[in-house]
């Protein structure tokens, strides 16, 4: 399914450079294992970037060591980048969750530059790709979060399979399927304690709202929401393209 999803969404080609963001959790470890198994077939290069946020002390150090060992065992180049997120959060006057997103993006940009894919003369062969391990449940949580806060078509289309050089190969799988896959292949993973807390809005949706919808309304809630997101994504893309075409027809020498 992931192979087909990668092909259908034109995520990867031979000679591409994939930098996989791996935290050590079930989703990212499963994604890494699947990409590793497809690497020779597709012909891309790959390395792992692990971001240490400087938040959870020994637990964060444990995560870093775990991912480094997995990469060593599987023969995948590993790089770790450290950021003092609590300190930066205070300095930037942002929440730690938002600060974490910013530093992760920064880590991939730094890696892109280090590998020679940015600047005036980027590498000619292949494209730089960042692989993130979002799954169908993440997509459903995002849709609900956007819906509650107020959104339009684009927000309801959730997380995209590919956007701005980012690919999400396991977005076609539900979280429970990912856990089954790891158990089936006897692959260990770790759980970030912050994912267990209800301190974050997304976690409250994950722990309470979606399970209630699956239990009380429809057991295939996540699957149906993923399909709805796909339809809305296509509609949004179509309307944007048609809008651009109509705008172009209104162009005159003096303006519009």
Short mmCIF file of C-alpha atoms in Angstrom, two decimals:
data_model
loop_
_atom_site.label_atom_id
_atom_site.label_comp_id
_atom_site.label_asym_id
_atom_site.label_seq_id
_atom_site.Cartn_x
_atom_site.Cartn_y
_atom_site.Cartn_z
CA UNK A 1 0.00 0.00 0.00
CA UNK A 2 2.79 2.43 0.83
CA UNK A 3 4.60 1.54 -2.42
CA UNK A 4 1.41 2.29 -4.37
CA UNK A 5 0.80 5.49 -2.37
CA UNK A 6 4.35 6.70 -3.14
CA UNK A 7 3.85 5.91 -6.85
CA UNK A 8 0.34 7.41 -7.10
CA UNK A 9 1.48 10.67 -5.51
CA UNK A 10 4.81 10.76 -7.41
CA UNK A 11 6.71 11.14 -4.12
CA UNK A 12 10.05 9.61 -5.06
CA UNK A 13 12.31 9.05 -8.03
CA UNK A 14 15.71 7.46 -8.57
CA UNK A 15 18.59 9.66 -7.36
CA UNK A 16 16.38 11.64 -4.94
CA UNK A 17 17.88 12.38 -1.51
CA UNK A 18 15.50 11.53 1.33
CA UNK A 19 16.07 12.95 4.80
CA UNK A 20 13.75 11.08 7.16
CA UNK A 21 12.64 12.79 10.36
CA UNK A 22 12.75 10.03 12.99
CA UNK A 23 11.77 10.57 16.61
CA UNK A 24 11.85 6.90 17.65
CA UNK A 25 8.06 6.60 17.94
CA UNK A 26 6.02 3.91 16.19
CA UNK A 27 5.10 6.04 13.14
CA UNK A 28 8.61 7.22 12.28
CA UNK A 29 10.25 3.84 12.92
CA UNK A 30 7.69 2.08 10.69
CA UNK A 31 8.18 4.72 7.97
CA UNK A 32 11.96 4.27 8.15
CA UNK A 33 11.70 0.47 7.91
CA UNK A 34 9.35 0.69 4.91
CA UNK A 35 11.52 3.27 3.11
CA UNK A 36 14.60 1.13 3.77
CA UNK A 37 12.84 -1.87 2.20
CA UNK A 38 11.91 0.20 -0.90
CA UNK A 39 15.23 2.05 -1.24
CA UNK A 40 16.95 -0.35 -3.64
CA UNK A 41 13.83 -0.80 -5.77
CA UNK A 42 13.28 2.96 -6.28
CA UNK A 43 16.94 3.96 -6.16
CA UNK A 44 16.96 6.93 -3.76
CA UNK A 45 19.56 7.85 -1.12
CA UNK A 46 18.54 8.23 2.51
CA UNK A 47 19.70 9.53 5.86
CA UNK A 48 18.00 10.18 9.21
CA UNK A 49 17.74 13.44 11.13
CA UNK A 50 16.73 13.29 14.79
CA UNK A 51 15.82 16.56 16.53
CA UNK A 52 16.60 16.82 20.27
CA UNK A 53 14.34 19.54 21.72
CA UNK A 54 16.07 19.79 25.10
CA UNK A 55 12.77 19.37 26.93
CA UNK A 56 12.42 15.89 28.47
CA UNK A 57 15.89 15.44 29.95
CA UNK A 58 16.98 11.80 30.17
CA UNK A 59 13.98 10.62 28.18
CA UNK A 60 15.04 12.81 25.23
CA UNK A 61 18.60 11.47 25.50
CA UNK A 62 17.18 7.92 25.49
CA UNK A 63 15.20 8.69 22.30
CA UNK A 64 18.31 10.01 20.56
CA UNK A 65 20.38 6.95 21.53
CA UNK A 66 17.58 4.59 20.44
CA UNK A 67 17.28 6.15 16.97
CA UNK A 68 21.07 6.21 16.56
CA UNK A 69 21.25 2.48 17.38
CA UNK A 70 18.42 1.64 14.94
CA UNK A 71 20.24 3.54 12.18
CA UNK A 72 23.51 1.80 12.99
CA UNK A 73 21.80 -1.64 12.92
CA UNK A 74 20.02 -0.87 9.62
CA UNK A 75 23.03 0.83 7.98
CA UNK A 76 21.43 4.28 7.60
CA UNK A 77 23.46 7.50 8.06
CA UNK A 78 22.33 9.30 11.23
CA UNK A 79 22.52 12.95 12.28
CA UNK A 80 21.18 14.54 15.44
CA UNK A 81 20.49 18.24 15.91
CA UNK A 82 20.01 19.87 19.32
CA UNK A 83 17.88 22.95 20.04
CA UNK A 84 17.10 24.56 23.45
CA UNK A 85 13.34 24.75 22.78
CA UNK A 86 12.28 26.06 26.26
CA UNK A 87 14.82 28.87 26.00
CA UNK A 88 13.85 29.70 22.40
CA UNK A 89 10.16 29.54 23.31
CA UNK A 90 10.64 32.31 25.89
CA UNK A 91 12.83 34.34 23.57
CA UNK A 92 10.40 34.13 20.63
CA UNK A 93 7.29 34.44 22.87
CA UNK A 94 5.79 31.28 21.37
CA UNK A 95 4.48 28.04 22.87
CA UNK A 96 6.87 25.10 23.02
CA UNK A 97 4.79 23.16 20.47
CA UNK A 98 5.07 25.94 17.88
CA UNK A 99 8.77 26.51 18.70
CA UNK A 100 9.37 22.78 18.20
CA UNK A 101 7.82 22.97 14.73
CA UNK A 102 10.05 25.91 13.81
CA UNK A 103 13.30 24.24 14.93
CA UNK A 104 12.40 20.98 13.16
CA UNK A 105 11.90 22.92 9.93
CA UNK A 106 15.22 24.68 10.57
CA UNK A 107 16.97 21.32 11.09
CA UNK A 108 15.84 20.08 7.66
CA UNK A 109 16.84 23.35 5.99
CA UNK A 110 20.30 23.10 7.54
CA UNK A 111 20.61 19.53 6.30
CA UNK A 112 19.46 20.55 2.82
CA UNK A 113 22.22 23.17 2.73
CA UNK A 114 24.83 20.74 4.11
CA UNK A 115 24.00 18.20 1.39
CA UNK A 116 24.36 20.83 -1.35
CA UNK A 117 20.70 21.07 -2.41
CA UNK A 118 20.34 24.80 -1.82
CA UNK A 119 22.16 27.88 -3.01
CA UNK A 120 22.81 29.19 -6.50
CA UNK A 121 23.90 25.86 -7.98
CA UNK A 122 21.97 23.01 -6.32
CA UNK A 123 22.71 19.42 -7.25
CA UNK A 124 21.31 18.60 -10.68
CA UNK A 125 20.48 14.92 -10.20
CA UNK A 126 17.49 14.07 -8.07
CA UNK A 127 15.46 16.16 -5.64
CA UNK A 128 15.80 16.81 -1.91
CA UNK A 129 12.89 15.25 0.02
CA UNK A 130 11.99 15.43 3.70
CA UNK A 131 10.04 12.33 4.81
CA UNK A 132 7.65 12.81 7.74
CA UNK A 133 5.64 10.04 9.40
CA UNK A 134 2.14 11.53 9.60
CA UNK A 135 -0.60 8.89 9.38
CA UNK A 136 -4.37 8.88 8.75
CA UNK A 137 -5.16 9.54 12.41
CA UNK A 138 -2.96 12.65 12.34
CA UNK A 139 -4.89 13.78 9.26
CA UNK A 140 -8.26 13.26 10.99
CA UNK A 141 -7.05 15.11 14.12
CA UNK A 142 -5.87 18.02 11.94
CA UNK A 143 -9.22 18.21 10.13
CA UNK A 144 -11.14 18.33 13.43
CA UNK A 145 -8.74 20.89 14.91
CA UNK A 146 -9.10 23.15 11.86
CA UNK A 147 -12.88 22.68 11.79
CA UNK A 148 -13.20 23.69 15.45
CA UNK A 149 -11.04 26.79 14.98
CA UNK A 150 -12.69 27.83 11.70
CA UNK A 151 -11.35 26.99 8.26
CA UNK A 152 -12.08 26.62 4.56
CA UNK A 153 -11.54 23.95 1.91
CA UNK A 154 -7.77 24.01 2.29
CA UNK A 155 -7.88 23.52 6.05
CA UNK A 156 -10.40 20.69 5.75
CA UNK A 157 -8.19 18.90 3.22
CA UNK A 158 -5.90 18.22 6.19
CA UNK A 159 -2.32 17.04 5.71
CA UNK A 160 -1.15 16.68 2.13
CA UNK A 161 0.80 13.63 0.85
CA UNK A 162 3.38 15.96 -0.76
CA UNK A 163 3.98 19.67 -0.20
CA UNK A 164 7.02 21.95 -0.57
CA UNK A 165 9.52 19.10 -0.81
CA UNK A 166 7.94 17.19 2.10
CA UNK A 167 6.62 13.66 1.56
CA UNK A 168 4.44 11.62 3.90
CA UNK A 169 4.72 7.96 2.80
CA UNK A 170 2.64 6.42 5.62
CA UNK A 171 -0.27 8.90 5.41
CA UNK A 172 -2.24 6.05 3.82
CA UNK A 173 -2.06 3.97 7.04
CA UNK A 174 -3.95 4.22 10.32
CA UNK A 175 -2.03 4.28 13.59
CA UNK A 176 -3.28 0.81 14.60
CA UNK A 177 -2.02 -0.65 11.29
CA UNK A 178 1.41 0.86 11.92
CA UNK A 179 1.58 -0.75 15.36
CA UNK A 180 0.50 -4.11 13.87
CA UNK A 181 3.23 -3.78 11.22
CA UNK A 182 5.92 -3.22 13.85
CA UNK A 183 4.68 -6.11 15.99
CA UNK A 184 4.53 -8.39 12.94
CA UNK A 185 8.14 -7.55 12.04
CA UNK A 186 9.31 -7.61 15.70
CA UNK A 187 10.56 -4.02 15.54
CA UNK A 188 10.80 -2.04 18.79
CA UNK A 189 9.89 1.61 19.21
CA UNK A 190 9.55 4.12 22.04
CA UNK A 191 6.71 6.30 23.32
CA UNK A 192 7.19 10.01 23.96
CA UNK A 193 5.60 10.76 27.36
CA UNK A 194 4.36 14.14 26.07
CA UNK A 195 2.02 12.22 23.71
CA UNK A 196 0.23 10.79 26.75
CA UNK A 197 -0.60 14.19 28.26
CA UNK A 198 -3.85 16.07 27.60
CA UNK A 199 -1.95 19.35 27.82
CA UNK A 200 -1.97 19.78 24.03
CA UNK A 201 -5.18 20.33 22.03
CA UNK A 202 -4.18 17.67 19.49
CA UNK A 203 -3.75 15.11 22.27
CA UNK A 204 -7.24 15.84 23.62
CA UNK A 205 -8.66 15.22 20.14
CA UNK A 206 -6.55 12.04 19.87
CA UNK A 207 -7.46 10.63 23.30
CA UNK A 208 -11.11 11.66 23.60
CA UNK A 209 -12.82 13.08 20.49
CA UNK A 210 -11.76 10.61 17.77
CA UNK A 211 -12.16 7.49 19.96
CA UNK A 212 -15.71 8.66 20.88
CA UNK A 213 -16.54 9.17 17.19
CA UNK A 214 -15.18 5.72 16.30
CA UNK A 215 -17.01 4.04 19.19
CA UNK A 216 -20.32 5.91 19.16
CA UNK A 217 -20.78 6.94 15.50
CA UNK A 218 -18.74 4.85 13.01
CA UNK A 219 -15.82 2.50 13.43
CA UNK A 220 -14.40 3.67 10.09
CA UNK A 221 -14.41 7.37 11.05
CA UNK A 222 -10.68 7.85 10.35
CA UNK A 223 -10.84 6.04 7.00
CA UNK A 224 -13.87 8.09 5.87
CA UNK A 225 -12.29 11.37 6.98
CA UNK A 226 -9.15 10.54 4.99
CA UNK A 227 -11.27 9.97 1.87
CA UNK A 228 -13.17 13.22 2.45
CA UNK A 229 -9.86 15.07 2.83
CA UNK A 230 -8.70 13.64 -0.53
CA UNK A 231 -11.88 14.84 -2.28
CA UNK A 232 -11.63 18.31 -0.70
CA UNK A 233 -7.93 18.52 -1.63
CA UNK A 234 -8.78 17.79 -5.28
CA UNK A 235 -11.65 20.33 -5.23
CA UNK A 236 -9.41 22.99 -3.68
CA UNK A 237 -6.68 22.34 -6.26
CA UNK A 238 -9.19 22.52 -9.12
CA UNK A 239 -10.72 25.80 -7.90
CA UNK A 240 -7.29 27.37 -7.44
CA UNK A 241 -6.22 26.38 -10.96
CA UNK A 242 -9.48 27.67 -12.51
CA UNK A 243 -9.21 30.88 -10.52
CA UNK A 244 -5.70 31.46 -11.83
CA UNK A 245 -6.89 30.81 -15.42
CA UNK A 246 -9.80 33.25 -15.08
CA UNK A 247 -7.55 35.87 -13.52
CA UNK A 248 -5.14 35.56 -16.44
CA UNK A 249 -8.01 36.23 -18.88
CA UNK A 250 -8.66 39.51 -17.07
CA UNK A 251 -5.06 40.71 -17.43
CA UNK A 252 -4.58 43.90 -19.48
CA UNK A 253 -1.57 46.08 -20.19
CA UNK A 254 -2.75 48.60 -17.61
CA UNK A 255 -3.60 46.00 -14.93
CA UNK A 256 -6.67 43.87 -14.41
#
